[in-house]
PDB file of C-alpha atoms in Angstrom:
ATOM      1  CA  MET A  21      26.343 -21.250  58.786  1.00  0.00           C
ATOM      2  CA  SER A  22      28.299 -18.630  56.864  1.00  0.00           C
ATOM      3  CA  THR A  23      28.213 -15.109  58.314  1.00  0.00           C
ATOM      4  CA  SER A  24      30.024 -13.463  55.397  1.00  0.00           C
ATOM      5  CA  ARG A  25      28.450 -10.320  54.025  1.00  0.00           C
ATOM      6  CA  PRO A  26      26.882 -10.495  50.568  1.00  0.00           C
ATOM      7  CA  ARG A  27      29.086  -9.205  47.783  1.00  0.00           C
ATOM      8  CA  ILE A  28      27.543  -6.340  45.783  1.00  0.00           C
ATOM      9  CA  LEU A  29      28.901  -5.147  42.429  1.00  0.00           C
ATOM     10  CA  VAL A  30      28.289  -1.500  41.504  1.00  0.00           C
ATOM     11  CA  SER A  31      28.724   0.075  38.068  1.00  0.00           C
ATOM     12  CA  ASN A  32      27.220   2.836  35.928  1.00  0.00           C
ATOM     13  CA  ASP A  33      27.620   4.721  32.654  1.00  0.00           C
ATOM     14  CA  ASP A  34      28.460   8.182  34.032  1.00  0.00           C
ATOM     15  CA  GLY A  35      31.949   7.220  35.164  1.00  0.00           C
ATOM     16  CA  TYR A  36      33.588   5.975  38.366  1.00  0.00           C
ATOM     17  CA  PHE A  37      33.785   9.548  39.713  1.00  0.00           C
ATOM     18  CA  SER A  38      30.100  10.481  39.348  1.00  0.00           C
ATOM     19  CA  GLU A  39      27.887  11.736  42.165  1.00  0.00           C
ATOM     20  CA  GLY A  40      25.166   9.218  41.355  1.00  0.00           C
ATOM     21  CA  LEU A  41      27.593   6.305  41.681  1.00  0.00           C
ATOM     22  CA  GLN A  42      28.915   7.657  44.984  1.00  0.00           C
ATOM     23  CA  THR A  43      25.361   7.944  46.292  1.00  0.00           C
ATOM     24  CA  LEU A  44      24.579   4.368  45.287  1.00  0.00           C
ATOM     25  CA  VAL A  45      27.757   3.080  46.920  1.00  0.00           C
ATOM     26  CA  GLU A  46      26.906   4.901  50.152  1.00  0.00           C
ATOM     27  CA  ALA A  47      23.369   3.534  50.021  1.00  0.00           C
ATOM     28  CA  VAL A  48      24.338  -0.124  49.704  1.00  0.00           C
ATOM     29  CA  SER A  49      27.622  -0.189  51.654  1.00  0.00           C
ATOM     30  CA  PRO A  50      25.910  -1.036  54.975  1.00  0.00           C
ATOM     31  CA  LEU A  51      24.310  -4.053  53.276  1.00  0.00           C
ATOM     32  CA  GLY A  52      27.352  -5.939  52.024  1.00  0.00           C
ATOM     33  CA  GLU A  53      30.887  -5.952  50.669  1.00  0.00           C
ATOM     34  CA  VAL A  54      30.807  -3.438  47.826  1.00  0.00           C
ATOM     35  CA  TRP A  55      32.986  -3.623  44.723  1.00  0.00           C
ATOM     36  CA  VAL A  56      32.938  -0.815  42.165  1.00  0.00           C
ATOM     37  CA  VAL A  57      33.910  -1.479  38.539  1.00  0.00           C
ATOM     38  CA  ALA A  58      32.885   1.484  36.380  1.00  0.00           C
ATOM     39  CA  PRO A  59      33.948   3.308  33.193  1.00  0.00           C
ATOM     40  CA  ASP A  60      36.816   5.782  33.397  1.00  0.00           C
ATOM     41  CA  ARG A  61      34.707   8.388  31.571  1.00  0.00           C
ATOM     42  CA  GLU A  62      31.093   9.100  30.755  1.00  0.00           C
ATOM     43  CA  GLN A  63      29.544   6.441  28.521  1.00  0.00           C
ATOM     44  CA  SER A  64      25.935   7.624  28.368  1.00  0.00           C
ATOM     45  CA  ALA A  65      23.867   6.064  25.545  1.00  0.00           C
ATOM     46  CA  ALA A  66      26.575   3.439  24.979  1.00  0.00           C
ATOM     47  CA  SER A  67      23.822   0.821  24.956  1.00  0.00           C
ATOM     48  CA  HIS A  68      25.102  -2.778  25.139  1.00  0.00           C
ATOM     49  CA  ALA A  69      28.333  -2.174  23.244  1.00  0.00           C
ATOM     50  CA  ILE A  70      31.192  -4.510  24.156  1.00  0.00           C
ATOM     51  CA  SER A  71      34.849  -4.010  23.192  1.00  0.00           C
ATOM     52  CA  LEU A  72      35.994  -6.970  21.104  1.00  0.00           C
ATOM     53  CA  HIS A  73      38.595  -5.317  18.863  1.00  0.00           C
ATOM     54  CA  ARG A  74      40.898  -3.560  21.302  1.00  0.00           C
ATOM     55  CA  PRO A  75      42.497  -4.336  24.664  1.00  0.00           C
ATOM     56  CA  LEU A  76      40.975  -2.983  27.870  1.00  0.00           C
ATOM     57  CA  ARG A  77      42.829  -1.476  30.819  1.00  0.00           C
ATOM     58  CA  ILE A  78      41.766  -1.725  34.453  1.00  0.00           C
ATOM     59  CA  LYS A  79      42.983   0.808  37.014  1.00  0.00           C
ATOM     60  CA  GLU A  80      42.620   0.301  40.757  1.00  0.00           C
ATOM     61  CA  VAL A  81      41.427   3.637  42.119  1.00  0.00           C
ATOM     62  CA  ARG A  82      41.367   2.393  45.708  1.00  0.00           C
ATOM     63  CA  GLU A  83      40.545  -0.831  47.512  1.00  0.00           C
ATOM     64  CA  ARG A  84      37.683  -2.667  45.745  1.00  0.00           C
ATOM     65  CA  TRP A  85      37.176   0.323  43.393  1.00  0.00           C
ATOM     66  CA  PHE A  86      38.262   0.040  39.748  1.00  0.00           C
ATOM     67  CA  SER A  87      37.951   2.089  36.564  1.00  0.00           C
ATOM     68  CA  VAL A  88      37.889   0.536  33.087  1.00  0.00           C
ATOM     69  CA  ASP A  89      38.661   2.314  29.800  1.00  0.00           C
ATOM     70  CA  GLY A  90      35.652   0.683  28.180  1.00  0.00           C
ATOM     71  CA  THR A  91      31.886   0.531  28.078  1.00  0.00           C
ATOM     72  CA  PRO A  92      29.467  -0.236  30.920  1.00  0.00           C
ATOM     73  CA  THR A  93      29.037  -3.729  29.450  1.00  0.00           C
ATOM     74  CA  ASP A  94      32.815  -4.201  29.504  1.00  0.00           C
ATOM     75  CA  CYS A  95      32.816  -3.261  33.194  1.00  0.00           C
ATOM     76  CA  SER A  96      30.241  -5.871  34.174  1.00  0.00           C
ATOM     77  CA  TYR A  97      31.898  -8.520  32.027  1.00  0.00           C
ATOM     78  CA  LEU A  98      35.357  -7.906  33.485  1.00  0.00           C
ATOM     79  CA  ALA A  99      34.031  -7.678  37.029  1.00  0.00           C
ATOM     80  CA  VAL A 100      32.115 -10.960  36.932  1.00  0.00           C
ATOM     81  CA  ASN A 101      34.496 -12.977  34.745  1.00  0.00           C
ATOM     82  CA  HIS A 102      37.836 -11.639  35.978  1.00  0.00           C
ATOM     83  CA  LEU A 103      38.023  -9.460  39.087  1.00  0.00           C
ATOM     84  CA  LEU A 104      35.362 -11.376  41.039  1.00  0.00           C
ATOM     85  CA  LYS A 105      35.439 -14.712  39.255  1.00  0.00           C
ATOM     86  CA  ASP A 106      36.449 -16.655  42.382  1.00  0.00           C
ATOM     87  CA  ASN A 107      33.632 -15.199  44.484  1.00  0.00           C
ATOM     88  CA  ARG A 108      30.867 -13.877  42.270  1.00  0.00           C
ATOM     89  CA  PRO A 109      28.617 -11.095  43.557  1.00  0.00           C
ATOM     90  CA  GLN A 110      25.216 -11.922  44.975  1.00  0.00           C
ATOM     91  CA  LEU A 111      23.718  -8.777  43.435  1.00  0.00           C
ATOM     92  CA  MET A 112      24.701  -6.131  40.899  1.00  0.00           C
ATOM     93  CA  VAL A 113      23.409  -2.538  40.980  1.00  0.00           C
ATOM     94  CA  SER A 114      23.942   0.123  38.309  1.00  0.00           C
ATOM     95  CA  GLY A 115      23.592   3.915  38.551  1.00  0.00           C
ATOM     96  CA  ILE A 116      22.354   6.125  39.922  1.00  0.00           C
ATOM     97  CA  ASN A 117      22.067   7.535  36.413  1.00  0.00           C
ATOM     98  CA  HIS A 118      22.064  11.294  35.863  1.00  0.00           C
ATOM     99  CA  GLY A 119      18.782  11.299  33.934  1.00  0.00           C
ATOM    100  CA  ALA A 120      15.859   9.092  32.948  1.00  0.00           C
ATOM    101  CA  ASN A 121      15.929   5.569  31.593  1.00  0.00           C
ATOM    102  CA  LEU A 122      12.239   5.141  30.844  1.00  0.00           C
ATOM    103  CA  ALA A 123      10.347   3.447  28.017  1.00  0.00           C
ATOM    104  CA  ASP A 124      12.496   3.225  24.863  1.00  0.00           C
ATOM    105  CA  ASP A 125      15.503   4.682  26.709  1.00  0.00           C
ATOM    106  CA  VAL A 126      16.421   1.170  27.835  1.00  0.00           C
ATOM    107  CA  MET A 127      17.506   0.351  24.267  1.00  0.00           C
ATOM    108  CA  TYR A 128      20.197   3.059  24.420  1.00  0.00           C
ATOM    109  CA  SER A 129      21.049   3.168  28.107  1.00  0.00           C
ATOM    110  CA  GLY A 130      24.503   2.250  29.325  1.00  0.00           C
ATOM    111  CA  THR A 131      23.153   2.137  32.876  1.00  0.00           C
ATOM    112  CA  VAL A 132      20.628  -0.546  31.965  1.00  0.00           C
ATOM    113  CA  ALA A 133      23.195  -2.329  29.771  1.00  0.00           C
ATOM    114  CA  ALA A 134      25.620  -2.714  32.678  1.00  0.00           C
ATOM    115  CA  ALA A 135      22.870  -4.339  34.739  1.00  0.00           C
ATOM    116  CA  MET A 136      21.680  -6.408  31.791  1.00  0.00           C
ATOM    117  CA  GLU A 137      25.160  -7.814  31.169  1.00  0.00           C
ATOM    118  CA  ALA A 138      25.406  -8.895  34.795  1.00  0.00           C
ATOM    119  CA  ALA A 139      22.004 -10.571  34.489  1.00  0.00           C
ATOM    120  CA  PHE A 140      23.157 -12.289  31.285  1.00  0.00           C
ATOM    121  CA  LEU A 141      26.024 -13.693  33.344  1.00  0.00           C
ATOM    122  CA  GLY A 142      23.696 -15.008  36.044  1.00  0.00           C
ATOM    123  CA  ILE A 143      23.894 -12.153  38.569  1.00  0.00           C
ATOM    124  CA  PRO A 144      20.549 -10.579  39.611  1.00  0.00           C
ATOM    125  CA  ALA A 145      20.753  -6.878  38.743  1.00  0.00           C
ATOM    126  CA  ILE A 146      18.989  -3.568  39.326  1.00  0.00           C
ATOM    127  CA  ALA A 147      19.463  -0.332  37.339  1.00  0.00           C
ATOM    128  CA  PHE A 148      18.662   2.987  39.071  1.00  0.00           C
ATOM    129  CA  SER A 149      18.055   6.338  37.353  1.00  0.00           C
ATOM    130  CA  LEU A 150      17.100   9.811  38.614  1.00  0.00           C
ATOM    131  CA  VAL A 151      14.564  11.392  36.268  1.00  0.00           C
ATOM    132  CA  THR A 152      15.682  15.002  35.990  1.00  0.00           C
ATOM    133  CA  ARG A 153      17.922  17.191  33.863  1.00  0.00           C
ATOM    134  CA  GLY A 154      19.070  19.026  36.966  1.00  0.00           C
ATOM    135  CA  PRO A 155      19.564  19.994  39.665  1.00  0.00           C
ATOM    136  CA  PHE A 156      20.455  16.491  40.830  1.00  0.00           C
ATOM    137  CA  ASP A 157      19.346  15.711  44.375  1.00  0.00           C
ATOM    138  CA  PHE A 158      20.193  12.030  44.767  1.00  0.00           C
ATOM    139  CA  GLY A 159      18.932  11.783  48.358  1.00  0.00           C
ATOM    140  CA  PRO A 160      15.505  10.228  47.652  1.00  0.00           C
ATOM    141  CA  ALA A 161      16.987   7.912  45.032  1.00  0.00           C
ATOM    142  CA  GLY A 162      19.650   6.715  47.456  1.00  0.00           C
ATOM    143  CA  ARG A 163      17.083   6.012  50.159  1.00  0.00           C
ATOM    144  CA  PHE A 164      14.906   4.043  47.768  1.00  0.00           C
ATOM    145  CA  ALA A 165      17.921   2.103  46.473  1.00  0.00           C
ATOM    146  CA  ARG A 166      18.847   1.052  50.000  1.00  0.00           C
ATOM    147  CA  ALA A 167      15.288  -0.108  50.739  1.00  0.00           C
ATOM    148  CA  LEU A 168      14.999  -2.092  47.507  1.00  0.00           C
ATOM    149  CA  VAL A 169      18.437  -3.694  47.791  1.00  0.00           C
ATOM    150  CA  THR A 170      17.759  -4.601  51.431  1.00  0.00           C
ATOM    151  CA  GLU A 171      14.626  -6.448  50.381  1.00  0.00           C
ATOM    152  CA  ALA A 172      16.315  -8.050  47.368  1.00  0.00           C
ATOM    153  CA  LEU A 173      19.128  -9.440  49.509  1.00  0.00           C
ATOM    154  CA  SER A 174      16.660 -10.901  51.994  1.00  0.00           C
ATOM    155  CA  ARG A 175      15.240 -13.432  49.542  1.00  0.00           C
ATOM    156  CA  PRO A 176      16.375 -15.930  46.905  1.00  0.00           C
ATOM    157  CA  LEU A 177      16.546 -14.216  43.529  1.00  0.00           C
ATOM    158  CA  PRO A 178      16.387 -15.702  40.039  1.00  0.00           C
ATOM    159  CA  PRO A 179      19.886 -15.416  38.563  1.00  0.00           C
ATOM    160  CA  ARG A 180      18.761 -13.503  35.471  1.00  0.00           C
ATOM    161  CA  MET A 181      16.514 -11.034  37.294  1.00  0.00           C
ATOM    162  CA  LEU A 182      16.693  -7.514  35.870  1.00  0.00           C
ATOM    163  CA  LEU A 183      14.846  -4.532  37.364  1.00  0.00           C
ATOM    164  CA  ASN A 184      14.797  -1.040  35.859  1.00  0.00           C
ATOM    165  CA  VAL A 185      14.088   1.627  38.482  1.00  0.00           C
ATOM    166  CA  ASN A 186      13.359   5.308  37.823  1.00  0.00           C
ATOM    167  CA  ILE A 187      13.028   7.832  40.645  1.00  0.00           C
ATOM    168  CA  PRO A 188      11.323  11.193  39.963  1.00  0.00           C
ATOM    169  CA  GLY A 189      13.551  14.192  40.568  1.00  0.00           C
ATOM    170  CA  GLY A 190      12.701  17.265  42.618  1.00  0.00           C
ATOM    171  CA  VAL A 191      10.215  15.498  44.897  1.00  0.00           C
ATOM    172  CA  GLU A 192      10.107  13.080  47.821  1.00  0.00           C
ATOM    173  CA  PRO A 193       8.105  10.193  46.294  1.00  0.00           C
ATOM    174  CA  ASP A 194       5.261   8.865  48.470  1.00  0.00           C
ATOM    175  CA  GLY A 195       5.797   5.356  47.166  1.00  0.00           C
ATOM    176  CA  TYR A 196       6.513   3.177  44.169  1.00  0.00           C
ATOM    177  CA  VAL A 197       4.645   1.349  41.415  1.00  0.00           C
ATOM    178  CA  ILE A 198       5.457  -1.949  39.694  1.00  0.00           C
ATOM    179  CA  THR A 199       5.259  -0.888  36.061  1.00  0.00           C
ATOM    180  CA  ARG A 200       5.618  -1.841  32.424  1.00  0.00           C
ATOM    181  CA  GLN A 201       7.645   0.025  29.815  1.00  0.00           C
ATOM    182  CA  GLY A 202       5.861   3.055  28.444  1.00  0.00           C
ATOM    183  CA  ARG A 203       6.334   5.001  25.241  1.00  0.00           C
ATOM    184  CA  HIS A 204       7.782   8.444  24.841  1.00  0.00           C
ATOM    185  CA  SER A 205       9.589  10.694  22.409  1.00  0.00           C
ATOM    186  CA  TYR A 206      12.234  13.394  22.589  1.00  0.00           C
ATOM    187  CA  GLY A 207      11.423  14.586  19.094  1.00  0.00           C
ATOM    188  CA  ASN A 208      13.372  13.860  15.932  1.00  0.00           C
ATOM    189  CA  ASN A 209      15.401  17.000  15.443  1.00  0.00           C
ATOM    190  CA  VAL A 210      18.697  16.976  13.567  1.00  0.00           C
ATOM    191  CA  VAL A 211      20.633  20.220  13.955  1.00  0.00           C
ATOM    192  CA  GLU A 212      22.993  21.002  11.091  1.00  0.00           C
ATOM    193  CA  LYS A 213      25.973  23.292  11.737  1.00  0.00           C
ATOM    194  CA  GLU A 214      29.163  24.267   9.933  1.00  0.00           C
ATOM    195  CA  ASP A 215      32.644  24.233  11.439  1.00  0.00           C
ATOM    196  CA  PRO A 216      35.257  26.992  10.835  1.00  0.00           C
ATOM    197  CA  ARG A 217      36.627  25.040   7.871  1.00  0.00           C
ATOM    198  CA  GLY A 218      33.261  24.931   6.126  1.00  0.00           C
ATOM    199  CA  ARG A 219      32.511  21.276   6.873  1.00  0.00           C
ATOM    200  CA  LYS A 220      29.028  20.361   8.027  1.00  0.00           C
ATOM    201  CA  TYR A 221      28.376  18.523  11.271  1.00  0.00           C
ATOM    202  CA  TYR A 222      25.229  17.355  13.016  1.00  0.00           C
ATOM    203  CA  TRP A 223      23.719  17.087  16.495  1.00  0.00           C
ATOM    204  CA  ILE A 224      21.042  14.431  16.927  1.00  0.00           C
ATOM    205  CA  GLY A 225      18.607  13.979  19.801  1.00  0.00           C
ATOM    206  CA  GLY A 226      15.623  16.229  20.308  1.00  0.00           C
ATOM    207  CA  THR A 227      14.464  18.061  23.424  1.00  0.00           C
ATOM    208  CA  GLU A 228      10.704  18.088  22.786  1.00  0.00           C
ATOM    209  CA  TYR A 229       9.665  15.499  25.366  1.00  0.00           C
ATOM    210  CA  GLU A 230       6.249  13.886  25.477  1.00  0.00           C
ATOM    211  CA  HIS A 231       4.963  10.511  26.624  1.00  0.00           C
ATOM    212  CA  GLN A 232       1.890   8.476  25.826  1.00  0.00           C
ATOM    213  CA  ASP A 233      -0.748   8.084  28.527  1.00  0.00           C
ATOM    214  CA  ILE A 234      -0.442   4.343  29.170  1.00  0.00           C
ATOM    215  CA  PRO A 235      -1.915   3.251  32.526  1.00  0.00           C
ATOM    216  CA  GLY A 236       0.569   1.191  34.504  1.00  0.00           C
ATOM    217  CA  SER A 237       3.581   2.471  32.550  1.00  0.00           C
ATOM    218  CA  ASP A 238       6.866   3.743  33.945  1.00  0.00           C
ATOM    219  CA  CYS A 239       6.307   7.149  32.331  1.00  0.00           C
ATOM    220  CA  ASN A 240       2.896   7.582  33.916  1.00  0.00           C
ATOM    221  CA  ALA A 241       4.191   6.554  37.341  1.00  0.00           C
ATOM    222  CA  VAL A 242       7.139   8.958  37.296  1.00  0.00           C
ATOM    223  CA  PHE A 243       5.753  11.979  35.452  1.00  0.00           C
ATOM    224  CA  ASP A 244       2.035  11.897  36.276  1.00  0.00           C
ATOM    225  CA  GLU A 245       2.016  10.260  39.711  1.00  0.00           C
ATOM    226  CA  LYS A 246       5.463  11.430  40.922  1.00  0.00           C
ATOM    227  CA  ARG A 247       6.212   7.917  42.162  1.00  0.00           C
ATOM    228  CA  VAL A 248       9.137   5.547  41.696  1.00  0.00           C
ATOM    229  CA  SER A 249       8.697   3.043  38.879  1.00  0.00           C
ATOM    230  CA  VAL A 250      10.077  -0.484  39.200  1.00  0.00           C
ATOM    231  CA  THR A 251       9.941  -2.369  35.905  1.00  0.00           C
ATOM    232  CA  PRO A 252      10.892  -6.057  35.727  1.00  0.00           C
ATOM    233  CA  MET A 253      12.546  -6.839  32.406  1.00  0.00           C
ATOM    234  CA  HIS A 254      13.557  -9.935  30.459  1.00  0.00           C
ATOM    235  CA  PHE A 255      15.620 -10.721  27.378  1.00  0.00           C
ATOM    236  CA  GLU A 256      12.969 -12.453  25.251  1.00  0.00           C
ATOM    237  CA  MET A 257      12.322 -10.111  22.311  1.00  0.00           C
ATOM    238  CA  THR A 258      10.350 -12.502  20.111  1.00  0.00           C
ATOM    239  CA  ASP A 259       7.089 -10.986  18.876  1.00  0.00           C
ATOM    240  CA  HIS A 260       4.974 -14.096  19.411  1.00  0.00           C
ATOM    241  CA  GLY A 261       1.851 -12.422  18.041  1.00  0.00           C
ATOM    242  CA  ARG A 262       3.579 -11.942  14.672  1.00  0.00           C
ATOM    243  CA  ILE A 263       4.428 -15.623  14.186  1.00  0.00           C
ATOM    244  CA  PRO A 264       1.042 -16.692  12.726  1.00  0.00           C
ATOM    245  CA  GLU A 265       1.125 -13.801  10.251  1.00  0.00           C
ATOM    246  CA  LEU A 266       4.646 -14.627   9.073  1.00  0.00           C
ATOM    247  CA  SER A 267       3.639 -18.286   8.764  1.00  0.00           C
ATOM    248  CA  GLY A 268       1.313 -17.223   5.954  1.00  0.00           C
ATOM    249  CA  TRP A 269       4.063 -15.666   3.844  1.00  0.00           C
ATOM    250  CA  ASN A 270       5.101 -17.564   0.722  1.00  0.00           C
ATOM    251  CA  LEU A 271       8.713 -17.127  -0.411  1.00  0.00           C
ATOM    252  CA  GLN A 272       9.143 -18.257  -3.997  1.00  0.00           C
ATOM    253  CA  GLY A 273      11.754 -20.971  -4.283  1.00  0.00           C
ATOM    254  CA  PHE A 274      11.975 -21.642  -0.539  1.00  0.00           C
ATOM    255  CA  LYS A 275      10.087 -24.148   1.582  1.00  0.00           C
ATOM    256  CA  ARG A 276       8.981 -23.156   5.068  1.00  0.00           C
ATOM    257  CA  HIS A 277       9.726 -25.876   7.657  1.00  0.00           C
ATOM    258  CA  GLY A 278       7.303 -25.165  10.490  1.00  0.00           C
ATOM    259  CA  SER A 279       7.372 -22.261  12.924  1.00  0.00           C
ATOM    260  CA  ALA A 280       8.333 -21.542  16.516  1.00  0.00           C
ATOM    261  CA  GLY A 281       7.417 -24.318  18.881  1.00  0.00           C
ATOM    262  CA  GLY A 282       7.521 -26.885  16.079  1.00  0.00           C
ATOM    263  CA  ALA A 283       4.161 -25.929  14.596  1.00  0.00           C
TER     264      ALA A 283
END
């Protein structure tokens, strides 16, 4: 029976130098052979962008620790398909992000995208985020990450498993909740300014946070209950409930040939 330690890939979107990444590495290092492949600079809100139209450069920072001049998705892709292709990781973890990745945030998040790309490639993955705008005390998040990864490594995992984990900041959570995605808003402000040459520029992204009260949601767990949220995610985005409605549309000059599932 093999006694080799499980191989764990770590990435993020805040850069290979970030405190959250260091905390995550320290948390999971006792559990396996850790490899870090992370962006060489902050890539927050990079979403699932992948670099197809320019070359990428990999720099070895130290043993089993690499920076990439690309996106979080690039990092996972290069790690799984190049650096670790001969011995793929058993688990991939991303984070710990400096800020929330709740509700609709997952559509923009580079942290979640790095984990999602690994899951696309058949590596079970977990994204971790600390829900605060500062100060950043990563201690509770690191302890939870170690507990969750320990349990994950103890059991067979589906290859495309993706978990999105958010840890409330400023508290020691008394537990965790298995949640669904909630809904929230940062507002819709666009700030218009003018540079010294008279040209207008714009800042987008509001600061007026509010979330809907949805029982069982990640937002409710973190903000209202001060507990860690663990949200299982998948890649199926089909709105199955909309199929019957669309089946009743009539497009002049075009014949409809059935619907999903062969109906």
